[in-house]
JSON list of C-alpha atoms in Angstrom, two decimals:
[
{"chain": "A", "resi": 3, "resn": "SER", "atom": "CA", "xyz": [0.03, 0.20, 0.06]},
{"chain": "A", "resi": 4, "resn": "GLN", "atom": "CA", "xyz": [1.19, 3.71, -0.43]},
{"chain": "A", "resi": 5, "resn": "LYS", "atom": "CA", "xyz": [2.80, 5.16, 2.50]},
{"chain": "A", "resi": 6, "resn": "ILE", "atom": "CA", "xyz": [3.50, 8.94, 2.93]},
{"chain": "A", "resi": 7, "resn": "GLU", "atom": "CA", "xyz": [6.06, 10.24, 4.43]},
{"chain": "A", "resi": 8, "resn": "GLN", "atom": "CA", "xyz": [6.14, 14.18, 5.67]},
{"chain": "A", "resi": 9, "resn": "ASN", "atom": "CA", "xyz": [9.67, 15.58, 7.04]},
{"chain": "A", "resi": 10, "resn": "SER", "atom": "CA", "xyz": [10.64, 16.15, 10.93]},
{"chain": "A", "resi": 11, "resn": "GLU", "atom": "CA", "xyz": [7.37, 16.21, 12.99]},
{"chain": "A", "resi": 12, "resn": "ALA", "atom": "CA", "xyz": [8.03, 19.60, 13.69]},
{"chain": "A", "resi": 13, "resn": "LEU", "atom": "CA", "xyz": [9.97, 22.21, 12.33]},
{"chain": "A", "resi": 14, "resn": "ASN", "atom": "CA", "xyz": [11.23, 25.73, 13.66]},
{"chain": "A", "resi": 15, "resn": "ILE", "atom": "CA", "xyz": [12.41, 28.91, 11.84]},
{"chain": "A", "resi": 16, "resn": "GLN", "atom": "CA", "xyz": [12.95, 32.25, 12.83]},
{"chain": "A", "resi": 17, "resn": "GLU", "atom": "CA", "xyz": [10.78, 35.02, 10.86]},
{"chain": "A", "resi": 18, "resn": "GLY", "atom": "CA", "xyz": [11.65, 36.28, 7.47]},
{"chain": "A", "resi": 19, "resn": "LYS", "atom": "CA", "xyz": [13.49, 33.07, 6.62]},
{"chain": "A", "resi": 20, "resn": "THR", "atom": "CA", "xyz": [12.02, 30.36, 3.75]},
{"chain": "A", "resi": 21, "resn": "ALA", "atom": "CA", "xyz": [10.45, 26.63, 5.82]},
{"chain": "A", "resi": 22, "resn": "THR", "atom": "CA", "xyz": [10.68, 24.15, 3.36]},
{"chain": "A", "resi": 23, "resn": "LEU", "atom": "CA", "xyz": [8.55, 20.91, 4.09]},
{"chain": "A", "resi": 24, "resn": "THR", "atom": "CA", "xyz": [9.05, 17.65, 2.39]},
{"chain": "A", "resi": 25, "resn": "CYS", "atom": "CA", "xyz": [6.39, 15.35, 1.03]},
{"chain": "A", "resi": 26, "resn": "ASN", "atom": "CA", "xyz": [7.41, 11.71, 0.31]},
{"chain": "A", "resi": 27, "resn": "TYR", "atom": "CA", "xyz": [5.91, 9.03, -1.11]},
{"chain": "A", "resi": 28, "resn": "THR", "atom": "CA", "xyz": [5.82, 4.91, -2.25]},
{"chain": "A", "resi": 29, "resn": "ASN", "atom": "CA", "xyz": [4.50, 2.91, -3.87]},
{"chain": "A", "resi": 30, "resn": "TYR", "atom": "CA", "xyz": [1.90, 4.77, -5.73]},
{"chain": "A", "resi": 31, "resn": "SER", "atom": "CA", "xyz": [1.35, 7.12, -8.47]},
{"chain": "A", "resi": 32, "resn": "PRO", "atom": "CA", "xyz": [-0.64, 10.13, -7.88]},
{"chain": "A", "resi": 33, "resn": "ALA", "atom": "CA", "xyz": [-2.23, 11.80, -10.86]},
{"chain": "A", "resi": 34, "resn": "TYR", "atom": "CA", "xyz": [-1.71, 15.13, -8.41]},
{"chain": "A", "resi": 35, "resn": "LEU", "atom": "CA", "xyz": [-0.81, 16.31, -5.06]},
{"chain": "A", "resi": 36, "resn": "GLN", "atom": "CA", "xyz": [-2.28, 18.65, -2.52]},
{"chain": "A", "resi": 37, "resn": "TRP", "atom": "CA", "xyz": [-0.80, 20.94, 0.39]},
{"chain": "A", "resi": 38, "resn": "TYR", "atom": "CA", "xyz": [-3.14, 21.83, 3.41]},
{"chain": "A", "resi": 39, "resn": "ARG", "atom": "CA", "xyz": [-3.29, 23.62, 6.63]},
{"chain": "A", "resi": 40, "resn": "GLN", "atom": "CA", "xyz": [-4.87, 22.78, 9.46]},
{"chain": "A", "resi": 41, "resn": "ASP", "atom": "CA", "xyz": [-5.01, 25.15, 12.71]},
{"chain": "A", "resi": 42, "resn": "PRO", "atom": "CA", "xyz": [-5.64, 23.31, 16.36]},
{"chain": "A", "resi": 43, "resn": "GLY", "atom": "CA", "xyz": [-9.15, 22.51, 16.42]},
{"chain": "A", "resi": 44, "resn": "ARG", "atom": "CA", "xyz": [-10.06, 23.22, 12.77]},
{"chain": "A", "resi": 45, "resn": "GLY", "atom": "CA", "xyz": [-10.25, 21.44, 9.70]},
{"chain": "A", "resi": 46, "resn": "PRO", "atom": "CA", "xyz": [-7.98, 21.50, 7.20]},
{"chain": "A", "resi": 47, "resn": "VAL", "atom": "CA", "xyz": [-7.62, 23.85, 4.59]},
{"chain": "A", "resi": 48, "resn": "PHE", "atom": "CA", "xyz": [-7.13, 23.77, 1.01]},
{"chain": "A", "resi": 49, "resn": "LEU", "atom": "CA", "xyz": [-3.69, 25.90, -0.18]},
{"chain": "A", "resi": 50, "resn": "LEU", "atom": "CA", "xyz": [-2.23, 24.77, -3.35]},
{"chain": "A", "resi": 51, "resn": "LEU", "atom": "CA", "xyz": [-2.77, 21.89, -5.91]},
{"chain": "A", "resi": 52, "resn": "ILE", "atom": "CA", "xyz": [-0.03, 20.38, -8.67]},
{"chain": "A", "resi": 53, "resn": "ARG", "atom": "CA", "xyz": [-0.60, 17.71, -11.20]},
{"chain": "A", "resi": 54, "resn": "GLU", "atom": "CA", "xyz": [1.73, 15.57, -12.26]},
{"chain": "A", "resi": 55, "resn": "ASN", "atom": "CA", "xyz": [3.01, 16.86, -15.30]},
{"chain": "A", "resi": 56, "resn": "GLU", "atom": "CA", "xyz": [3.84, 19.71, -13.50]},
{"chain": "A", "resi": 57, "resn": "LYS", "atom": "CA", "xyz": [6.94, 20.70, -11.86]},
{"chain": "A", "resi": 58, "resn": "GLU", "atom": "CA", "xyz": [6.05, 24.00, -9.71]},
{"chain": "A", "resi": 59, "resn": "LYS", "atom": "CA", "xyz": [3.10, 26.25, -9.03]},
{"chain": "A", "resi": 60, "resn": "ARG", "atom": "CA", "xyz": [3.20, 29.33, -6.93]},
{"chain": "A", "resi": 61, "resn": "LYS", "atom": "CA", "xyz": [1.07, 31.15, -5.39]},
{"chain": "A", "resi": 62, "resn": "GLU", "atom": "CA", "xyz": [1.87, 33.89, -3.21]},
{"chain": "A", "resi": 63, "resn": "ARG", "atom": "CA", "xyz": [4.62, 33.54, -1.11]},
{"chain": "A", "resi": 64, "resn": "LEU", "atom": "CA", "xyz": [4.03, 29.73, -1.15]},
{"chain": "A", "resi": 65, "resn": "LYS", "atom": "CA", "xyz": [5.78, 27.57, -4.06]},
{"chain": "A", "resi": 66, "resn": "VAL", "atom": "CA", "xyz": [5.60, 23.72, -4.31]},
{"chain": "A", "resi": 67, "resn": "THR", "atom": "CA", "xyz": [7.58, 21.33, -6.71]},
{"chain": "A", "resi": 68, "resn": "PHE", "atom": "CA", "xyz": [6.60, 18.08, -7.71]},
{"chain": "A", "resi": 69, "resn": "ASP", "atom": "CA", "xyz": [9.39, 15.57, -8.97]},
{"chain": "A", "resi": 70, "resn": "THR", "atom": "CA", "xyz": [7.27, 12.24, -9.77]},
{"chain": "A", "resi": 71, "resn": "THR", "atom": "CA", "xyz": [10.45, 10.39, -10.59]},
{"chain": "A", "resi": 72, "resn": "LEU", "atom": "CA", "xyz": [11.77, 11.25, -6.66]},
{"chain": "A", "resi": 73, "resn": "LYS", "atom": "CA", "xyz": [8.62, 10.90, -5.33]},
{"chain": "A", "resi": 74, "resn": "GLN", "atom": "CA", "xyz": [8.65, 13.85, -3.60]},
{"chain": "A", "resi": 75, "resn": "SER", "atom": "CA", "xyz": [6.72, 16.96, -3.09]},
{"chain": "A", "resi": 76, "resn": "LEU", "atom": "CA", "xyz": [8.64, 20.34, -1.54]},
{"chain": "A", "resi": 77, "resn": "PHE", "atom": "CA", "xyz": [6.28, 23.07, -0.04]},
{"chain": "A", "resi": 78, "resn": "HIS", "atom": "CA", "xyz": [8.19, 26.58, 0.45]},
{"chain": "A", "resi": 79, "resn": "ILE", "atom": "CA", "xyz": [6.40, 29.57, 2.58]},
{"chain": "A", "resi": 80, "resn": "THR", "atom": "CA", "xyz": [9.14, 32.49, 1.45]},
{"chain": "A", "resi": 81, "resn": "ALA", "atom": "CA", "xyz": [9.55, 35.77, 3.88]},
{"chain": "A", "resi": 82, "resn": "SER", "atom": "CA", "xyz": [7.60, 33.08, 6.86]},
{"chain": "A", "resi": 83, "resn": "GLN", "atom": "CA", "xyz": [5.82, 35.56, 9.54]},
{"chain": "A", "resi": 84, "resn": "PRO", "atom": "CA", "xyz": [4.58, 33.91, 12.93]},
{"chain": "A", "resi": 85, "resn": "ALA", "atom": "CA", "xyz": [0.91, 33.72, 11.33]},
{"chain": "A", "resi": 86, "resn": "ASP", "atom": "CA", "xyz": [2.27, 30.66, 9.12]},
{"chain": "A", "resi": 87, "resn": "SER", "atom": "CA", "xyz": [2.52, 28.35, 12.47]},
{"chain": "A", "resi": 88, "resn": "ALA", "atom": "CA", "xyz": [0.53, 25.98, 11.46]},
{"chain": "A", "resi": 89, "resn": "THR", "atom": "CA", "xyz": [0.36, 22.12, 10.77]},
{"chain": "A", "resi": 90, "resn": "TYR", "atom": "CA", "xyz": [0.65, 21.29, 7.23]},
{"chain": "A", "resi": 91, "resn": "LEU", "atom": "CA", "xyz": [-0.18, 18.34, 5.43]},
{"chain": "A", "resi": 92, "resn": "CYS", "atom": "CA", "xyz": [0.37, 16.74, 2.17]},
{"chain": "A", "resi": 93, "resn": "ALA", "atom": "CA", "xyz": [-2.17, 14.74, 0.31]},
{"chain": "A", "resi": 94, "resn": "LEU", "atom": "CA", "xyz": [-1.88, 12.30, -2.66]},
{"chain": "A", "resi": 95, "resn": "GLY", "atom": "CA", "xyz": [-4.58, 12.29, -5.09]},
{"chain": "A", "resi": 96, "resn": "GLY", "atom": "CA", "xyz": [-5.94, 9.09, -6.92]},
{"chain": "A", "resi": 97, "resn": "PRO", "atom": "CA", "xyz": [-4.04, 7.64, -9.98]},
{"chain": "A", "resi": 98, "resn": "ARG", "atom": "CA", "xyz": [-4.24, 8.58, -13.32]},
{"chain": "A", "resi": 99, "resn": "GLY", "atom": "CA", "xyz": [-7.41, 7.52, -15.07]},
{"chain": "A", "resi": 100, "resn": "SER", "atom": "CA", "xyz": [-9.12, 7.25, -11.24]},
{"chain": "A", "resi": 101, "resn": "THR", "atom": "CA", "xyz": [-12.85, 8.77, -10.60]},
{"chain": "A", "resi": 102, "resn": "LEU", "atom": "CA", "xyz": [-12.17, 8.08, -7.07]},
{"chain": "A", "resi": 103, "resn": "GLY", "atom": "CA", "xyz": [-11.48, 11.33, -5.33]},
{"chain": "A", "resi": 104, "resn": "ARG", "atom": "CA", "xyz": [-10.31, 10.65, -1.84]},
{"chain": "A", "resi": 105, "resn": "LEU", "atom": "CA", "xyz": [-6.90, 11.82, -0.91]},
{"chain": "A", "resi": 106, "resn": "TYR", "atom": "CA", "xyz": [-4.04, 10.01, 1.36]},
{"chain": "A", "resi": 107, "resn": "PHE", "atom": "CA", "xyz": [-2.81, 12.29, 3.63]},
{"chain": "A", "resi": 108, "resn": "GLY", "atom": "CA", "xyz": [0.50, 12.69, 5.63]},
{"chain": "A", "resi": 109, "resn": "ARG", "atom": "CA", "xyz": [1.10, 13.42, 9.37]},
{"chain": "A", "resi": 110, "resn": "GLY", "atom": "CA", "xyz": [1.62, 16.47, 8.15]},
{"chain": "A", "resi": 111, "resn": "THR", "atom": "CA", "xyz": [4.74, 18.76, 9.51]},
{"chain": "A", "resi": 112, "resn": "GLN", "atom": "CA", "xyz": [4.18, 21.67, 12.13]},
{"chain": "A", "resi": 113, "resn": "LEU", "atom": "CA", "xyz": [5.85, 24.79, 11.82]},
{"chain": "A", "resi": 114, "resn": "THR", "atom": "CA", "xyz": [6.82, 26.84, 14.18]},
{"chain": "A", "resi": 115, "resn": "VAL", "atom": "CA", "xyz": [8.15, 30.79, 12.90]},
{"chain": "A", "resi": 116, "resn": "TRP", "atom": "CA", "xyz": [9.51, 32.67, 15.91]},
{"chain": "A", "resi": 117, "resn": "PRO", "atom": "CA", "xyz": [9.96, 36.78, 16.28]},
{"chain": "B", "resi": 10, "resn": "GLY", "atom": "CA", "xyz": [-23.59, 28.69, 4.75]},
{"chain": "B", "resi": 11, "resn": "ALA", "atom": "CA", "xyz": [-21.24, 29.45, 2.62]},
{"chain": "B", "resi": 12, "resn": "GLY", "atom": "CA", "xyz": [-18.61, 26.48, 3.94]},
{"chain": "B", "resi": 13, "resn": "VAL", "atom": "CA", "xyz": [-19.19, 22.91, 5.02]},
{"chain": "B", "resi": 14, "resn": "SER", "atom": "CA", "xyz": [-21.09, 22.83, 8.52]},
{"chain": "B", "resi": 15, "resn": "GLN", "atom": "CA", "xyz": [-20.90, 19.84, 10.79]},
{"chain": "B", "resi": 16, "resn": "SER", "atom": "CA", "xyz": [-22.90, 18.70, 14.14]},
{"chain": "B", "resi": 17, "resn": "PRO", "atom": "CA", "xyz": [-22.23, 18.23, 16.64]},
{"chain": "B", "resi": 18, "resn": "SER", "atom": "CA", "xyz": [-18.99, 20.23, 17.40]},
{"chain": "B", "resi": 19, "resn": "ASN", "atom": "CA", "xyz": [-18.71, 17.44, 20.41]},
{"chain": "B", "resi": 20, "resn": "LYS", "atom": "CA", "xyz": [-19.83, 14.32, 21.38]},
{"chain": "B", "resi": 21, "resn": "VAL", "atom": "CA", "xyz": [-19.29, 12.60, 24.62]},
{"chain": "B", "resi": 22, "resn": "THR", "atom": "CA", "xyz": [-20.98, 9.14, 24.81]},
{"chain": "B", "resi": 23, "resn": "GLU", "atom": "CA", "xyz": [-20.74, 6.27, 26.79]},
{"chain": "B", "resi": 24, "resn": "LYS", "atom": "CA", "xyz": [-18.74, 2.67, 25.58]},
{"chain": "B", "resi": 25, "resn": "GLY", "atom": "CA", "xyz": [-21.87, 1.13, 23.44]},
{"chain": "B", "resi": 26, "resn": "LYS", "atom": "CA", "xyz": [-24.20, 3.69, 22.86]},
{"chain": "B", "resi": 27, "resn": "ASP", "atom": "CA", "xyz": [-24.98, 4.63, 19.42]},
{"chain": "B", "resi": 28, "resn": "VAL", "atom": "CA", "xyz": [-23.62, 8.34, 17.86]},
{"chain": "B", "resi": 29, "resn": "GLU", "atom": "CA", "xyz": [-24.65, 9.99, 14.44]},
{"chain": "B", "resi": 30, "resn": "LEU", "atom": "CA", "xyz": [-22.68, 12.66, 13.03]},
{"chain": "B", "resi": 31, "resn": "ARG", "atom": "CA", "xyz": [-24.42, 15.14, 10.88]},
{"chain": "B", "resi": 32, "resn": "CYS", "atom": "CA", "xyz": [-22.68, 16.93, 7.39]},
{"chain": "B", "resi": 33, "resn": "ASP", "atom": "CA", "xyz": [-23.92, 19.76, 5.52]},
{"chain": "B", "resi": 34, "resn": "PRO", "atom": "CA", "xyz": [-21.42, 20.50, 2.76]},
{"chain": "B", "resi": 35, "resn": "ILE", "atom": "CA", "xyz": [-21.19, 23.28, 0.63]},
{"chain": "B", "resi": 36, "resn": "SER", "atom": "CA", "xyz": [-24.28, 23.77, -1.79]},
{"chain": "B", "resi": 37, "resn": "GLY", "atom": "CA", "xyz": [-23.54, 22.26, -5.35]},
{"chain": "B", "resi": 38, "resn": "HIS", "atom": "CA", "xyz": [-21.03, 20.05, -4.44]},
{"chain": "B", "resi": 39, "resn": "THR", "atom": "CA", "xyz": [-21.38, 16.61, -6.02]},
{"chain": "B", "resi": 40, "resn": "ALA", "atom": "CA", "xyz": [-18.67, 15.21, -3.43]},
{"chain": "B", "resi": 41, "resn": "LEU", "atom": "CA", "xyz": [-18.29, 14.27, 0.05]},
{"chain": "B", "resi": 42, "resn": "TYR", "atom": "CA", "xyz": [-16.02, 12.55, 2.59]},
{"chain": "B", "resi": 43, "resn": "TRP", "atom": "CA", "xyz": [-15.80, 11.33, 5.46]},
{"chain": "B", "resi": 44, "resn": "TYR", "atom": "CA", "xyz": [-12.09, 11.54, 7.55]},
{"chain": "B", "resi": 45, "resn": "ARG", "atom": "CA", "xyz": [-11.08, 10.86, 11.34]},
{"chain": "B", "resi": 46, "resn": "GLN", "atom": "CA", "xyz": [-8.31, 12.38, 12.85]},
{"chain": "B", "resi": 47, "resn": "SER", "atom": "CA", "xyz": [-6.88, 10.84, 16.21]},
{"chain": "B", "resi": 48, "resn": "LEU", "atom": "CA", "xyz": [-4.46, 12.92, 18.62]},
{"chain": "B", "resi": 49, "resn": "GLY", "atom": "CA", "xyz": [-1.07, 13.17, 16.61]},
{"chain": "B", "resi": 50, "resn": "GLN", "atom": "CA", "xyz": [-2.31, 10.76, 13.85]},
{"chain": "B", "resi": 51, "resn": "GLY", "atom": "CA", "xyz": [-2.63, 11.94, 10.31]},
{"chain": "B", "resi": 52, "resn": "LEU", "atom": "CA", "xyz": [-6.25, 11.73, 8.28]},
{"chain": "B", "resi": 53, "resn": "GLU", "atom": "CA", "xyz": [-7.60, 8.83, 8.09]},
{"chain": "B", "resi": 54, "resn": "PHE", "atom": "CA", "xyz": [-10.24, 8.42, 5.22]},
{"chain": "B", "resi": 55, "resn": "LEU", "atom": "CA", "xyz": [-13.57, 6.81, 5.96]},
{"chain": "B", "resi": 56, "resn": "ILE", "atom": "CA", "xyz": [-15.87, 6.92, 2.42]},
{"chain": "B", "resi": 57, "resn": "TYR", "atom": "CA", "xyz": [-16.46, 8.97, -0.33]},
{"chain": "B", "resi": 58, "resn": "PHE", "atom": "CA", "xyz": [-19.70, 10.10, -1.91]},
{"chain": "B", "resi": 59, "resn": "GLN", "atom": "CA", "xyz": [-20.41, 11.02, -5.16]},
{"chain": "B", "resi": 60, "resn": "GLY", "atom": "CA", "xyz": [-24.02, 12.01, -5.35]},
{"chain": "B", "resi": 61, "resn": "ASN", "atom": "CA", "xyz": [-25.84, 9.74, -2.82]},
{"chain": "B", "resi": 62, "resn": "SER", "atom": "CA", "xyz": [-23.96, 6.42, -3.93]},
{"chain": "B", "resi": 63, "resn": "ALA", "atom": "CA", "xyz": [-20.87, 5.56, -2.24]},
{"chain": "B", "resi": 64, "resn": "PRO", "atom": "CA", "xyz": [-18.25, 4.46, -4.91]},
{"chain": "B", "resi": 65, "resn": "ASP", "atom": "CA", "xyz": [-15.51, 3.90, -1.98]},
{"chain": "B", "resi": 66, "resn": "LYS", "atom": "CA", "xyz": [-16.77, 2.69, 1.58]},
{"chain": "B", "resi": 67, "resn": "SER", "atom": "CA", "xyz": [-12.95, 0.97, 1.66]},
{"chain": "B", "resi": 68, "resn": "GLY", "atom": "CA", "xyz": [-11.95, 2.82, 4.80]},
{"chain": "B", "resi": 69, "resn": "LEU", "atom": "CA", "xyz": [-14.88, 2.40, 7.28]},
{"chain": "B", "resi": 70, "resn": "PRO", "atom": "CA", "xyz": [-12.93, 0.15, 9.78]},
{"chain": "B", "resi": 71, "resn": "SER", "atom": "CA", "xyz": [-16.15, -2.25, 10.79]},
{"chain": "B", "resi": 72, "resn": "ASP", "atom": "CA", "xyz": [-19.34, -3.13, 10.45]},
{"chain": "B", "resi": 73, "resn": "ARG", "atom": "CA", "xyz": [-20.29, -0.78, 12.62]},
{"chain": "B", "resi": 74, "resn": "PHE", "atom": "CA", "xyz": [-19.56, 1.90, 11.13]},
{"chain": "B", "resi": 75, "resn": "SER", "atom": "CA", "xyz": [-22.07, 3.32, 8.11]},
{"chain": "B", "resi": 76, "resn": "ALA", "atom": "CA", "xyz": [-22.96, 6.24, 6.16]},
{"chain": "B", "resi": 77, "resn": "GLU", "atom": "CA", "xyz": [-25.36, 7.68, 4.14]},
{"chain": "B", "resi": 78, "resn": "ARG", "atom": "CA", "xyz": [-26.14, 10.53, 1.82]},
{"chain": "B", "resi": 79, "resn": "THR", "atom": "CA", "xyz": [-29.32, 12.33, 1.29]},
{"chain": "B", "resi": 80, "resn": "GLY", "atom": "CA", "xyz": [-30.66, 14.63, -1.80]},
{"chain": "B", "resi": 81, "resn": "GLY", "atom": "CA", "xyz": [-26.66, 14.31, -2.84]},
{"chain": "B", "resi": 82, "resn": "SER", "atom": "CA", "xyz": [-26.54, 16.93, -0.39]},
{"chain": "B", "resi": 83, "resn": "VAL", "atom": "CA", "xyz": [-26.66, 16.07, 3.91]},
{"chain": "B", "resi": 84, "resn": "SER", "atom": "CA", "xyz": [-24.82, 12.96, 5.32]},
{"chain": "B", "resi": 85, "resn": "THR", "atom": "CA", "xyz": [-25.11, 11.25, 8.58]},
{"chain": "B", "resi": 86, "resn": "LEU", "atom": "CA", "xyz": [-21.84, 9.00, 9.67]},
{"chain": "B", "resi": 87, "resn": "THR", "atom": "CA", "xyz": [-23.55, 6.31, 12.28]},
{"chain": "B", "resi": 88, "resn": "ILE", "atom": "CA", "xyz": [-21.28, 4.53, 14.70]},
{"chain": "B", "resi": 89, "resn": "GLN", "atom": "CA", "xyz": [-22.99, 1.34, 16.70]},
{"chain": "B", "resi": 90, "resn": "ARG", "atom": "CA", "xyz": [-22.16, -0.11, 19.96]},
{"chain": "B", "resi": 91, "resn": "THR", "atom": "CA", "xyz": [-19.19, 2.48, 20.03]},
{"chain": "B", "resi": 92, "resn": "GLN", "atom": "CA", "xyz": [-15.75, 1.37, 21.31]},
{"chain": "B", "resi": 93, "resn": "GLN", "atom": "CA", "xyz": [-13.07, 3.66, 23.36]},
{"chain": "B", "resi": 94, "resn": "GLU", "atom": "CA", "xyz": [-11.14, 3.56, 19.87]},
{"chain": "B", "resi": 95, "resn": "ASP", "atom": "CA", "xyz": [-13.59, 4.98, 18.08]},
{"chain": "B", "resi": 96, "resn": "SER", "atom": "CA", "xyz": [-13.06, 8.59, 19.63]},
{"chain": "B", "resi": 97, "resn": "ALA", "atom": "CA", "xyz": [-11.47, 10.72, 17.11]},
{"chain": "B", "resi": 98, "resn": "VAL", "atom": "CA", "xyz": [-12.48, 14.01, 15.57]},
{"chain": "B", "resi": 99, "resn": "TYR", "atom": "CA", "xyz": [-14.55, 12.87, 12.40]},
{"chain": "B", "resi": 100, "resn": "LEU", "atom": "CA", "xyz": [-13.83, 15.73, 9.60]},
{"chain": "B", "resi": 101, "resn": "CYS", "atom": "CA", "xyz": [-16.50, 15.60, 6.69]},
{"chain": "B", "resi": 102, "resn": "ALA", "atom": "CA", "xyz": [-15.22, 17.59, 3.59]},
{"chain": "B", "resi": 103, "resn": "SER", "atom": "CA", "xyz": [-16.62, 18.19, 0.17]},
{"chain": "B", "resi": 104, "resn": "SER", "atom": "CA", "xyz": [-15.89, 19.12, -3.55]},
{"chain": "B", "resi": 105, "resn": "LEU", "atom": "CA", "xyz": [-16.68, 19.79, -6.77]},
{"chain": "B", "resi": 106, "resn": "ARG", "atom": "CA", "xyz": [-15.20, 16.37, -8.60]},
{"chain": "B", "resi": 107, "resn": "GLN", "atom": "CA", "xyz": [-10.90, 15.93, -7.90]},
{"chain": "B", "resi": 108, "resn": "ARG", "atom": "CA", "xyz": [-10.41, 19.25, -6.45]},
{"chain": "B", "resi": 109, "resn": "GLU", "atom": "CA", "xyz": [-9.32, 20.42, -3.45]},
{"chain": "B", "resi": 110, "resn": "GLN", "atom": "CA", "xyz": [-11.77, 19.55, -0.42]},
{"chain": "B", "resi": 111, "resn": "PHE", "atom": "CA", "xyz": [-13.54, 21.96, 1.73]},
{"chain": "B", "resi": 112, "resn": "PHE", "atom": "CA", "xyz": [-13.43, 20.98, 5.00]},
{"chain": "B", "resi": 113, "resn": "GLY", "atom": "CA", "xyz": [-15.78, 20.97, 8.05]},
{"chain": "B", "resi": 114, "resn": "PRO", "atom": "CA", "xyz": [-15.02, 21.71, 11.78]},
{"chain": "B", "resi": 115, "resn": "GLY", "atom": "CA", "xyz": [-15.01, 18.17, 12.47]},
{"chain": "B", "resi": 116, "resn": "THR", "atom": "CA", "xyz": [-17.08, 16.67, 15.58]},
{"chain": "B", "resi": 117, "resn": "ARG", "atom": "CA", "xyz": [-15.04, 15.54, 18.84]},
{"chain": "B", "resi": 118, "resn": "LEU", "atom": "CA", "xyz": [-16.16, 12.29, 19.78]},
{"chain": "B", "resi": 119, "resn": "THR", "atom": "CA", "xyz": [-15.18, 10.92, 22.92]},
{"chain": "B", "resi": 120, "resn": "VAL", "atom": "CA", "xyz": [-15.64, 7.43, 24.20]},
{"chain": "B", "resi": 121, "resn": "LEU", "atom": "CA", "xyz": [-15.99, 6.95, 27.62]}
]
């Protein structure tokens, strides 16, 4: 079965630096990959979606890369702010051609940005 | 409403009792998902609805768990004869086809 690993459970960085979160997966070929943010006591909030034929996607201070050969996605937050502190979840979509929309979630990386 | 809503927000029950959790998806979203999240764990998929049918119910952990969706809208997740290991946050999400999922705030279930 597929396995998803997100780098370290916790990442602490200083305000203004770039946070880089890693998502690795095995035994699977997703047609797309998504990143979500989750704050304590709340449901996840969608951030970005990247498809298997895309190398990079950007949205404001966020950037996602997707390397299907390495089976890895990197999620970057540039010019990080304390308000970026949250848990970030990587989620794999269905394989190409699948009509099922379920997502396979990693356990998440807890990011703390200190002033 | 504008987002996905779930009720109740918190539910405390005794072992062996049945519980019903409700999800109101975003209007017009044809796909609806149930996940559960235990403390320190990732989201565990339970069941997926497309319209009123459930083409993927592979994540339901046992036959004590069931779900239905009516009118292509509201969904109810039912857990019979609850066990302590059922304690978790149950999250519902809706989407348009295979795109981003919009999550509700979750129902925190505690089985004593």
